mmCIF file of C-alpha atoms and ligand atoms in Angstrom:
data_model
loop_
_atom_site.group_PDB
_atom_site.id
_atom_site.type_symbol
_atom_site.label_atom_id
_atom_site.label_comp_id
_atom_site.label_asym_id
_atom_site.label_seq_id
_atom_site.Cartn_x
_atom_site.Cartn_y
_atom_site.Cartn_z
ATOM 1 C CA UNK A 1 -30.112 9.029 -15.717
ATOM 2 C CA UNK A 2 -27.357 8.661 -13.180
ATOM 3 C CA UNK A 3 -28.690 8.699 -9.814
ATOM 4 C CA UNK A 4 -26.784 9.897 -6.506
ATOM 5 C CA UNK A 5 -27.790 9.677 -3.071
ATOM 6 C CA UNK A 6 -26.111 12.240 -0.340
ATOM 7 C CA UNK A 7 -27.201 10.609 2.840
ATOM 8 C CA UNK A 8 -26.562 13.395 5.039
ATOM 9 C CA UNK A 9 -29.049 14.174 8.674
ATOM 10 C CA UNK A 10 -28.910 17.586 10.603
ATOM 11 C CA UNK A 11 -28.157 15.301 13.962
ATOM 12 C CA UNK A 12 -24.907 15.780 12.716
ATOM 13 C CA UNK A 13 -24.712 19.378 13.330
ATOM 14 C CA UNK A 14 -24.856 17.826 17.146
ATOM 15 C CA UNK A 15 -21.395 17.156 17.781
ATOM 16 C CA UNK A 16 -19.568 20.136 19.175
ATOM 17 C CA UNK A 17 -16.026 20.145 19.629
ATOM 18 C CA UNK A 18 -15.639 23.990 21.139
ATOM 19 C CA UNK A 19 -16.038 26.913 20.854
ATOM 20 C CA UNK A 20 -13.370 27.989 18.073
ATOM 21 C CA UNK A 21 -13.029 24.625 16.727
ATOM 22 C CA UNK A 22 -12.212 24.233 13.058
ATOM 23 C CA UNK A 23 -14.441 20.959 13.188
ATOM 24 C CA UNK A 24 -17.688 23.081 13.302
ATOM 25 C CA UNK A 25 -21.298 22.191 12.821
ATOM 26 C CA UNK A 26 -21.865 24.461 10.213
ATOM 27 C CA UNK A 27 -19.507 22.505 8.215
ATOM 28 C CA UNK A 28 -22.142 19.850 7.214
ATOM 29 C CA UNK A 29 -25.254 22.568 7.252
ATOM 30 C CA UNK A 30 -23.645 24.100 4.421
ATOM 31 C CA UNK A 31 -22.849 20.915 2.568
ATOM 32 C CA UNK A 32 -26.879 20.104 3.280
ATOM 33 C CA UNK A 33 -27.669 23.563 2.046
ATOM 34 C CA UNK A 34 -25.886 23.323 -0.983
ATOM 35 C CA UNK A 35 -26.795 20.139 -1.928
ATOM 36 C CA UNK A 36 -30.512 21.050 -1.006
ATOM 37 C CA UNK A 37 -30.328 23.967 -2.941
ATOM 38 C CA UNK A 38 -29.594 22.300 -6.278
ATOM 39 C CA UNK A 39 -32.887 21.041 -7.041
ATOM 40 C CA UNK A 40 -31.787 17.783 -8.626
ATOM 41 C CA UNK A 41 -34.220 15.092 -9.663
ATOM 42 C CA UNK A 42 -31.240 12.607 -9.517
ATOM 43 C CA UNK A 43 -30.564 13.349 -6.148
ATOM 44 C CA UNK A 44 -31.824 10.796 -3.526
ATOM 45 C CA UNK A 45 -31.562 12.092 -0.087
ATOM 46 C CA UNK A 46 -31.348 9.368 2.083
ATOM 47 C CA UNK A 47 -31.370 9.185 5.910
ATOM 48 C CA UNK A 48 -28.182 7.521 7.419
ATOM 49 C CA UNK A 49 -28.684 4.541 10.406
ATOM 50 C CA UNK A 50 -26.457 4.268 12.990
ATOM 51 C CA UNK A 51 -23.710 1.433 12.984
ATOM 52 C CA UNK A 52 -23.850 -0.716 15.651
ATOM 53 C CA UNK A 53 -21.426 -1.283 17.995
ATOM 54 C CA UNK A 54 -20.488 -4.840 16.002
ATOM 55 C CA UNK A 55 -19.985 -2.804 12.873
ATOM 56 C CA UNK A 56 -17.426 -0.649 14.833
ATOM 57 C CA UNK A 57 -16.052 -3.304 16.213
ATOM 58 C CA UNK A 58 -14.927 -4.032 12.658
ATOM 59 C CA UNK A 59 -11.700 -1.589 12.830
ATOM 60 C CA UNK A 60 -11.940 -0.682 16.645
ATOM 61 C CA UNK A 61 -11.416 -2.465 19.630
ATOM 62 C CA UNK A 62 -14.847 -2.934 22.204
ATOM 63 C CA UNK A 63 -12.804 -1.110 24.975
ATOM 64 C CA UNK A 64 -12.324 2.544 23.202
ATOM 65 C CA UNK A 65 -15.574 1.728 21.714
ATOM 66 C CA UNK A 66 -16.817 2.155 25.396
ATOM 67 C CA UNK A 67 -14.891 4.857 26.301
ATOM 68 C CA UNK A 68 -16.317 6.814 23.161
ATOM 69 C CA UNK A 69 -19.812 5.897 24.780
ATOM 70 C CA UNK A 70 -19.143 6.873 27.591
ATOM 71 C CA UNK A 71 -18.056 10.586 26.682
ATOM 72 C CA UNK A 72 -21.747 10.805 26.411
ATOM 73 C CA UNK A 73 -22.274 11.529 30.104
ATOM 74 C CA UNK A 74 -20.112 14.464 30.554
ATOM 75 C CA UNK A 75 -20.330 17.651 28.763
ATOM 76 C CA UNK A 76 -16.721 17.558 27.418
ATOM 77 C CA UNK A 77 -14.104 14.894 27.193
ATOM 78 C CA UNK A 78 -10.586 16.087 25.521
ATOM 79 C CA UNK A 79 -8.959 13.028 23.595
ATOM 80 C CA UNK A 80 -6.151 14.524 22.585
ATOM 81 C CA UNK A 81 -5.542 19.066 22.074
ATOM 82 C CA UNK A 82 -7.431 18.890 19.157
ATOM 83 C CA UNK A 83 -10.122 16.269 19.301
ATOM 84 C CA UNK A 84 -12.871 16.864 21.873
ATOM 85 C CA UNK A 85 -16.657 15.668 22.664
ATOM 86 C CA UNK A 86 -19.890 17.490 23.967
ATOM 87 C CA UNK A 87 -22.647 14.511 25.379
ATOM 88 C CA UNK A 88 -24.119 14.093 21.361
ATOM 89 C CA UNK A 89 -20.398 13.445 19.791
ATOM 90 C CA UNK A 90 -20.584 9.057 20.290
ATOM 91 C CA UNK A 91 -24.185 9.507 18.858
ATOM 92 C CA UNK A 92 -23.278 11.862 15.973
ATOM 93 C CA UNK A 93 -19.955 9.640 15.505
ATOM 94 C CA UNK A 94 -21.862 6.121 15.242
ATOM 95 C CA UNK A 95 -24.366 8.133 12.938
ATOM 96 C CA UNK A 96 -21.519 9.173 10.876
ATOM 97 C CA UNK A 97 -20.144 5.607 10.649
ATOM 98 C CA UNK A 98 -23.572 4.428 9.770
ATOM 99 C CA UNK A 99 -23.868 7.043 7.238
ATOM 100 C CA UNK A 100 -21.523 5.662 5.106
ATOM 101 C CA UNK A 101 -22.553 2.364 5.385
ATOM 102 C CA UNK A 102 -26.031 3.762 4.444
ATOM 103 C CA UNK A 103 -24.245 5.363 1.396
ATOM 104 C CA UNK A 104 -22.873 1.731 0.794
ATOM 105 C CA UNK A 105 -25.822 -0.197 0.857
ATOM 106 C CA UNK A 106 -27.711 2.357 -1.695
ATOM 107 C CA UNK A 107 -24.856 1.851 -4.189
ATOM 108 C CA UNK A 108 -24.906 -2.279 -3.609
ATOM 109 C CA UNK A 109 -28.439 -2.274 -4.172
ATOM 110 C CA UNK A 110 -28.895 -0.677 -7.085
ATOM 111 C CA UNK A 111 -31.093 2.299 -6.644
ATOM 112 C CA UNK A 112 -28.261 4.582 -7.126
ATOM 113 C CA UNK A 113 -25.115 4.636 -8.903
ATOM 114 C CA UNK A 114 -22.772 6.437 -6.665
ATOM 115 C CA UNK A 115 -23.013 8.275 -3.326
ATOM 116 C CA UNK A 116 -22.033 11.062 -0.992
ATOM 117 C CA UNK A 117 -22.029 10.975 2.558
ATOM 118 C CA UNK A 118 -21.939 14.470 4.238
ATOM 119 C CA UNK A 119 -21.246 13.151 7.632
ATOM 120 C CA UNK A 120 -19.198 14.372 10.715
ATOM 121 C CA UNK A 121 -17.230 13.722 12.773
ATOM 122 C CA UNK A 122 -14.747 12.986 10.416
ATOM 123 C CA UNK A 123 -12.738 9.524 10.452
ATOM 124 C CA UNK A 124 -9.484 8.689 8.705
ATOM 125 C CA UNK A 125 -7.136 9.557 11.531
ATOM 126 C CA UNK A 126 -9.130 7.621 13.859
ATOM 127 C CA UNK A 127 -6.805 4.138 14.958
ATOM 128 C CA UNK A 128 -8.470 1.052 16.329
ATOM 129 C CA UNK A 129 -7.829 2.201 20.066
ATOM 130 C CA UNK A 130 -7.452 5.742 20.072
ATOM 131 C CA UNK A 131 -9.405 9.207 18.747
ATOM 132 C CA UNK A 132 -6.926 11.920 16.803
ATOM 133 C CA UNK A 133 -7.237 14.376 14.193
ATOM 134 C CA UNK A 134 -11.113 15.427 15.182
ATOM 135 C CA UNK A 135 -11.720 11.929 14.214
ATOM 136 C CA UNK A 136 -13.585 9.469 16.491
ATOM 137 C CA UNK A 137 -14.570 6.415 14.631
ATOM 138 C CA UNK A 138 -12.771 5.649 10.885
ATOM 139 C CA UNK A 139 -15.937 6.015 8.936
ATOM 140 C CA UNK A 140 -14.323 5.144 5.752
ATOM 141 C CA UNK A 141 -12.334 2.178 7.235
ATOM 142 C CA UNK A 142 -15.523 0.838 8.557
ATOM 143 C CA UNK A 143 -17.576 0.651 5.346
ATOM 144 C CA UNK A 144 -14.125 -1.049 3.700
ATOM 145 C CA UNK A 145 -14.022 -3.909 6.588
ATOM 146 C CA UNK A 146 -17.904 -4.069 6.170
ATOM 147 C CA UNK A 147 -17.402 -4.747 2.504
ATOM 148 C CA UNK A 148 -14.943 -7.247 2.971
ATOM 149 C CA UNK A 149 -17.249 -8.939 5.418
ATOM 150 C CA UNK A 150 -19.791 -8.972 2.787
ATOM 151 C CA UNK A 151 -17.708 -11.298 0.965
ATOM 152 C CA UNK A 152 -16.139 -8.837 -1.571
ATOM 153 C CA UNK A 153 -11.653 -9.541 -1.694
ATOM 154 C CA UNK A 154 -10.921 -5.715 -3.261
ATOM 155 C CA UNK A 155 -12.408 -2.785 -1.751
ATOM 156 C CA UNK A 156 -10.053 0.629 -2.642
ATOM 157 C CA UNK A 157 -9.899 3.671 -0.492
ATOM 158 C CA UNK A 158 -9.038 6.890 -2.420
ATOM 159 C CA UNK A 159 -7.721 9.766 0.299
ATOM 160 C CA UNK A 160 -7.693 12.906 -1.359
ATOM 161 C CA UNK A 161 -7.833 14.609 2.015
ATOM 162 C CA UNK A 162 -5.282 17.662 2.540
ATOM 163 C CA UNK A 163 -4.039 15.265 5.253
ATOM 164 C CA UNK A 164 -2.715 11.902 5.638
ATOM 165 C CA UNK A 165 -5.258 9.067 6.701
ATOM 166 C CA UNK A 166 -3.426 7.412 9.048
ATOM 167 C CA UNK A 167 -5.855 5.530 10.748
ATOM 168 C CA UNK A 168 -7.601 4.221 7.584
ATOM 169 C CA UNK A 169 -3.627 2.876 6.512
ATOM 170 C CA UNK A 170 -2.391 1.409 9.912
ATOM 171 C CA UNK A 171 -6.460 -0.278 10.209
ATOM 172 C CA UNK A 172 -5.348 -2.105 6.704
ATOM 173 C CA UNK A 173 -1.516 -1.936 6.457
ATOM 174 C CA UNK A 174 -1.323 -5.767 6.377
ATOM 175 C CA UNK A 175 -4.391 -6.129 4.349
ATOM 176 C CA UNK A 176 -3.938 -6.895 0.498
ATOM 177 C CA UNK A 177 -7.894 -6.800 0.048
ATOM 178 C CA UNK A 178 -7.680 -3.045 0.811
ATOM 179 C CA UNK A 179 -5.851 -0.740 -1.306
ATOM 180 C CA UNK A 180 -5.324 2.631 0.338
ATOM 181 C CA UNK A 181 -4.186 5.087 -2.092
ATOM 182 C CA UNK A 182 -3.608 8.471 -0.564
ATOM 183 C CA UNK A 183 -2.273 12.648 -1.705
ATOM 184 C CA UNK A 184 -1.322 14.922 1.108
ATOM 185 C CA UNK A 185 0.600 17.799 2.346
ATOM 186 C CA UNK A 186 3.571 16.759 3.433
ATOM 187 C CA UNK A 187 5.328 17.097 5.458
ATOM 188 C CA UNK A 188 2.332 17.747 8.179
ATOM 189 C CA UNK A 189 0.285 16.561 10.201
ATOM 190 C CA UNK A 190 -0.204 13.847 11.113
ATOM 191 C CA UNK A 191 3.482 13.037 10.121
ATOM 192 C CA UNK A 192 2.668 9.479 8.126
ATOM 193 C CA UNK A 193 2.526 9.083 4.698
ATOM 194 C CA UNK A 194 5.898 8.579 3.387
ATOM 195 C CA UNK A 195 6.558 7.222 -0.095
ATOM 196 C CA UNK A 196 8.071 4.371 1.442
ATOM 197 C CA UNK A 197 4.952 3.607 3.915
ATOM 198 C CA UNK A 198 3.907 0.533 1.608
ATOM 199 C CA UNK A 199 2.098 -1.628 3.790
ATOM 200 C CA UNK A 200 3.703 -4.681 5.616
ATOM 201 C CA UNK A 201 3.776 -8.750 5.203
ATOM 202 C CA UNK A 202 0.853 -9.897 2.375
ATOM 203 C CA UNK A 203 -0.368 -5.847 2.485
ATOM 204 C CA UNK A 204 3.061 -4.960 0.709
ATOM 205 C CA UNK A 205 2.105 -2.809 -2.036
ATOM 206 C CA UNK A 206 -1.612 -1.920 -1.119
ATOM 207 C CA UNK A 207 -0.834 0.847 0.575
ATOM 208 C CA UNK A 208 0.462 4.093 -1.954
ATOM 209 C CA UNK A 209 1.360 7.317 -0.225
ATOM 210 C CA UNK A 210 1.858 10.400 -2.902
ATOM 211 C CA UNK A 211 3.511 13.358 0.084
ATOM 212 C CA UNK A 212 2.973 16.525 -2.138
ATOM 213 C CA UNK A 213 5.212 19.834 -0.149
ATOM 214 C CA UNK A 214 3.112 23.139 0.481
ATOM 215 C CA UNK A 215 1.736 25.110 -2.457
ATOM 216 C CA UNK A 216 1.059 21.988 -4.496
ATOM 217 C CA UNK A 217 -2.374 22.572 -7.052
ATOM 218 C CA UNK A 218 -5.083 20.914 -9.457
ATOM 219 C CA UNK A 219 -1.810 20.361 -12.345
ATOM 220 C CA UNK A 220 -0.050 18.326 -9.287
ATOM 221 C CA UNK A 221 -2.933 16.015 -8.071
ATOM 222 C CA UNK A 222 -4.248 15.152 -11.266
ATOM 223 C CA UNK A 223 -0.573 14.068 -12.206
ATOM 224 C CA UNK A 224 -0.416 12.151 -9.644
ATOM 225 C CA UNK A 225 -4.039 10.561 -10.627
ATOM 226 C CA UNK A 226 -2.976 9.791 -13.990
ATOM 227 C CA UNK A 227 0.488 8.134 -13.724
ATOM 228 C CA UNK A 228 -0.201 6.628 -10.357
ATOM 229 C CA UNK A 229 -3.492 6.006 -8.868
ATOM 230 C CA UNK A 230 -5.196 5.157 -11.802
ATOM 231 C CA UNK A 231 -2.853 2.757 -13.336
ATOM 232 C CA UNK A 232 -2.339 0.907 -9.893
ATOM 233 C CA UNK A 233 -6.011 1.031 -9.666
ATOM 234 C CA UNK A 234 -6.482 -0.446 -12.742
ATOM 235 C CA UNK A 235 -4.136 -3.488 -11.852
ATOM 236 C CA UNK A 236 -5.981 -4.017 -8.490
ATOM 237 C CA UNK A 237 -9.192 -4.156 -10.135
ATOM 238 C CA UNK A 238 -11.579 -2.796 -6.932
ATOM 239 C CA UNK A 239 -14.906 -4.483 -6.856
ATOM 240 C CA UNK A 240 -15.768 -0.863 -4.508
ATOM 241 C CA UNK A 241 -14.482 2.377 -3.959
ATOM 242 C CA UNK A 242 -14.475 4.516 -1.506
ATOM 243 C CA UNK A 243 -13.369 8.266 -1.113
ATOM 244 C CA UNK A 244 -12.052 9.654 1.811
ATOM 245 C CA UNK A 245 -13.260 13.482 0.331
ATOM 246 C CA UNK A 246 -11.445 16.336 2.611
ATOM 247 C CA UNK A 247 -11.487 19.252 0.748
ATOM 248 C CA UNK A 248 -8.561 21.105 3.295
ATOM 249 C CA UNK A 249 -6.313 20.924 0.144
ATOM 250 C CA UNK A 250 -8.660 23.875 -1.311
ATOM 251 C CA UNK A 251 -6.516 26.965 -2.238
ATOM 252 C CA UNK A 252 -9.070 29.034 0.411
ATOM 253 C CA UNK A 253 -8.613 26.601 3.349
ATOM 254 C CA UNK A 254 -7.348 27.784 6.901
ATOM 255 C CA UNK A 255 -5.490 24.769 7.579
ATOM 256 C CA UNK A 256 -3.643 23.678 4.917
ATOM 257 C CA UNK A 257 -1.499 25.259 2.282
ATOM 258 C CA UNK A 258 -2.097 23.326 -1.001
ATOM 259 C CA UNK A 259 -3.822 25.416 -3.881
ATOM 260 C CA UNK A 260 -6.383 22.458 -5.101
ATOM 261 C CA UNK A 261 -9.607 24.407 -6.738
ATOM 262 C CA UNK A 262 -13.336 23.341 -7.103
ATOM 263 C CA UNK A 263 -12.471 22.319 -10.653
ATOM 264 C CA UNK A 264 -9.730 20.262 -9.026
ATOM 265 C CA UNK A 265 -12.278 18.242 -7.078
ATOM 266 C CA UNK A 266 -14.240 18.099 -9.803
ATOM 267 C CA UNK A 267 -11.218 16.793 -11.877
ATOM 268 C CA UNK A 268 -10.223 14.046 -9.281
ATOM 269 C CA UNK A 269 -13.648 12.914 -8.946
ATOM 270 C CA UNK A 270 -14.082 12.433 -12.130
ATOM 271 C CA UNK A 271 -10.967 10.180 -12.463
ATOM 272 C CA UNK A 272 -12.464 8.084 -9.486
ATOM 273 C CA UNK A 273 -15.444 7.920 -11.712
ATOM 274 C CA UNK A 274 -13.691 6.198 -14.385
ATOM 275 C CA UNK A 275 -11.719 4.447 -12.687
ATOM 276 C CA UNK A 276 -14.935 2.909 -11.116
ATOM 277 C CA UNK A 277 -16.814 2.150 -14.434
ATOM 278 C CA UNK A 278 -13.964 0.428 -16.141
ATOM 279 C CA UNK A 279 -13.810 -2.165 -13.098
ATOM 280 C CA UNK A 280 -16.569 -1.640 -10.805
ATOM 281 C CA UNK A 281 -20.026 -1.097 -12.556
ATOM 282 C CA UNK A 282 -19.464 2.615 -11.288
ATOM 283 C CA UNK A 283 -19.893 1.645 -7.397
ATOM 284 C CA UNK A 284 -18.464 4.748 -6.059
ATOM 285 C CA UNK A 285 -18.868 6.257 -2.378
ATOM 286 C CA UNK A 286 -17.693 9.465 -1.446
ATOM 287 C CA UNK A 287 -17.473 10.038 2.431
ATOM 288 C CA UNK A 288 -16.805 14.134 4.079
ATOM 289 C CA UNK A 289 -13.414 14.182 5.468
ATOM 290 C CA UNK A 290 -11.983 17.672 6.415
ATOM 291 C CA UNK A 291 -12.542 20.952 4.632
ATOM 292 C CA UNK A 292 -12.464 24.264 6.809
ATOM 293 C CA UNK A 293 -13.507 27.191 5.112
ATOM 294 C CA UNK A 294 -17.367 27.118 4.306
ATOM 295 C CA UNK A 295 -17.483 28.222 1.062
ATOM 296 C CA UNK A 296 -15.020 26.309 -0.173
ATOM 297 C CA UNK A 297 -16.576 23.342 1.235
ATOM 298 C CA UNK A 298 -20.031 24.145 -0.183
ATOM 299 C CA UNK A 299 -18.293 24.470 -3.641
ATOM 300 C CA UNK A 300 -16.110 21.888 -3.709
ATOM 301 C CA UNK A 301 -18.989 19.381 -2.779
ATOM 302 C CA UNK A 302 -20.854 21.149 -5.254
ATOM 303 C CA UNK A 303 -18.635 20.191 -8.048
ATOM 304 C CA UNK A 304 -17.961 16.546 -6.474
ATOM 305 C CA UNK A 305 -22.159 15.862 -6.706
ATOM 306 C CA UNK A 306 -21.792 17.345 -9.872
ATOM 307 C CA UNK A 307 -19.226 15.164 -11.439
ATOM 308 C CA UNK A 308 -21.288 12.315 -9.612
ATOM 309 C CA UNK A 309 -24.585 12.798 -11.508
ATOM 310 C CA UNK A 310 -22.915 13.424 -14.995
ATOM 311 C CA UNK A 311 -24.091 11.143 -18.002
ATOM 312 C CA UNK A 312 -20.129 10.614 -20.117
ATOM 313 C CA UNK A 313 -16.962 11.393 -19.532
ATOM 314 C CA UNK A 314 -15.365 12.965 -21.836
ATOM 315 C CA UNK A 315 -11.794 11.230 -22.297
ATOM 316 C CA UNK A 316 -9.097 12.602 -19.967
ATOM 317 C CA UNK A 317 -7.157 15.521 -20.957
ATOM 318 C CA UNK A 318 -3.908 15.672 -19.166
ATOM 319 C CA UNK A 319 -3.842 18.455 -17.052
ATOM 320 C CA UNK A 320 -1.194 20.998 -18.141
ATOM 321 C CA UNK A 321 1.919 21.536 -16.210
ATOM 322 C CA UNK A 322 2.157 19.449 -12.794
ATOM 323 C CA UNK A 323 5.934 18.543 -14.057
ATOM 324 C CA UNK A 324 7.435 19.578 -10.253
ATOM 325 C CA UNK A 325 5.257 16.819 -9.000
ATOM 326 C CA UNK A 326 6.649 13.882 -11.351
ATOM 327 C CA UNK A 327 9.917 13.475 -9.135
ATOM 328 C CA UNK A 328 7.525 11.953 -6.513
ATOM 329 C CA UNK A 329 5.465 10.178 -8.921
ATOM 330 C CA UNK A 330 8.750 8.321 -10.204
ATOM 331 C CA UNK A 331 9.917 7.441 -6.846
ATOM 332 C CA UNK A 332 6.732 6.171 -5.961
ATOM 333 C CA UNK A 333 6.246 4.139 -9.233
ATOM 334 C CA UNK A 334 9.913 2.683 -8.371
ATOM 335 C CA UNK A 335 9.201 2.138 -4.541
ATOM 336 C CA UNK A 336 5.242 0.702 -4.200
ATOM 337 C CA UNK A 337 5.293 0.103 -7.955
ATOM 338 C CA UNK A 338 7.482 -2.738 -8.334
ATOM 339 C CA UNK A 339 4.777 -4.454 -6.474
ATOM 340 C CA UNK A 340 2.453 -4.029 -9.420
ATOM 341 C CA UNK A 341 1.706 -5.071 -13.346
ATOM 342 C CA UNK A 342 1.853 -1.626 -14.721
ATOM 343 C CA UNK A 343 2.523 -2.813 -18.442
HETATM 344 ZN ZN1 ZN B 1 -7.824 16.884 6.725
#
């Protein structure tokens, strides 16, 4: 039997951003519900740590580390017009950070097979000195850097978040032991993500942008899975990978316009899956991103546990249609491509 843990804790319901904030806690009580709800035996529920302030330290610098900490003694501190603290947001962030090094350290020990960290605040617009996006600390960026500090050399970040990860990119643009593959809505915010962002110096190449217009679906993304993650994947050979796992590209979401379904997620997880057991022993961690509407959200990371705990894969069927996105798939294959062995 497959086992997954979901590290998930209701502290994280204690980060408030406002009042009518998108970024709500009920986002992760209904991810908690749902997964609670399911009754699986292969589920391990696992309580996430905090990182410390040296694990933090990994992708951000000591001084906006501080000022995070410090956001703790008033009752509101606005970073930015979207991304805002209550006194529990640095606690809830570094527990959100730690959560996904939790996940981590399940999957490297063995217990489990793959994992899923319901966390919030989110992380992958977060930049080494500065909070955006609702993000705080780059929870997905962390667990990368603390991978590479164990000692592993290829540790690939799959963003399937309706937005670009901007942080998690510019944290490893020069990096060629992190591969930072990302679909999103483009253009949008946060305005990165061209095809031609490709990573700089000896991180040429490891960074792969797929900028999908409004009203792009399941036929589109797994397109781009097949003819371009996967093989360039494949060639990289990660010893881990991540997932930054927004589900704001769902059909139903208030933010975004993309028309990505739970079977979608499902669909995309799966490929990770693969991916993961042809050159990773199957070492997969999923970490919450964005995802607005609640029942989406609950459904969507239904289907991603789901896909998680399942035994075989059948082999891949191509998706039908998806043809309007293979423009952008061959101008990324002849852009960030050339940097790879696709034969
Ligand atoms: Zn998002």
């Amino acid at each position: 039997m497959i086992k997954t843990a979901v590290v998930t804790d209701r502290r994280y319901l204690k980060h408030f951003a406002g009042r009518v904030h998108p970024e709500r806690p009920e986002r992760v009580e209904v991810m908690i519900e749902m997964a609670e709800s399911l009754g699986r035996p292969d589920l391990d529920f696992c309580t996430p740590r905090e990182a410390t302030v040296e694990e933090i330290s990994l992708c951000h610098t000591r001084e906006y580390i501080a000022t995070v900490e410090r956001t703790s003694h008033v009752d509101r501190y606005d970073f930015d017009a979207d991304t805002h603290t209550s006194r529990d947001s640095y606690r809830s962030a570094i527990l959100a950070a730690g959560g996904v090094l939790t996940a981590v350290e399940a999957v490297l020990d063995g217990g489990v097979q793959n994992a899923f960290a319901l966390v919030r605040p989110p992380g992958h617009h977060a930049l080494p000195n500065r909070a955006m996006g609702f993000c705080f600390f780059n929870n997905v960026a962390i667990a990368a850097a603390w991978l590479l500090r164990k000692g592993l050399e290829r540790v690939m970040v799959v963003d399937w978040d309706l937005h670009h990860g901007n942080g998690t990119q510019d944290i490893f643009y020069g990096s060629r032991n992190v591969l930072y593959v990302s679909t999103h809505q483009y253009p949008h915010y946060p305005g990165t993500g061209s095809l031609y962002d490709m990573g700089v110096g000896e991180g040429i190449g490891y960074t792969v942008n797929a900028p999908m217009p409004a009203g792009f679906g399941d036929p589109d993304y797994l397109r781009v899975f097949d003819e371009l993650i996967l093989p360039i994947g494949r060639a990289f050979k990660p010893e881990f990978i991540l997932v930054s796992a927004g589900f704001d590209c769902h059909f139903r979401d208030p933010l975004g316009a993309m028309e990505v379904t739970e079977a979608g997620f499902e669909q995309m997880a799966r490929r990770v899956k693969l991916l993961a057991a042809e050159t990773c022993a199957g070492r997969v961690v999923a970490a919450l991103e964005g995802g607005y509407d609640l029942e989406a959200l609950a459904n969507s990371g239904k289907a991603v546990l789901e896909e998680f705990g399942r035994e075989a894969d059948e082999p891949l069927a191509h998706p039908p249609g998806g043809a309007r996105v293979m423009p952008i798939v061959e101008r990324a294959l002849q852009s960030v491509g050339r940097y790879w062995d696709l034969s």
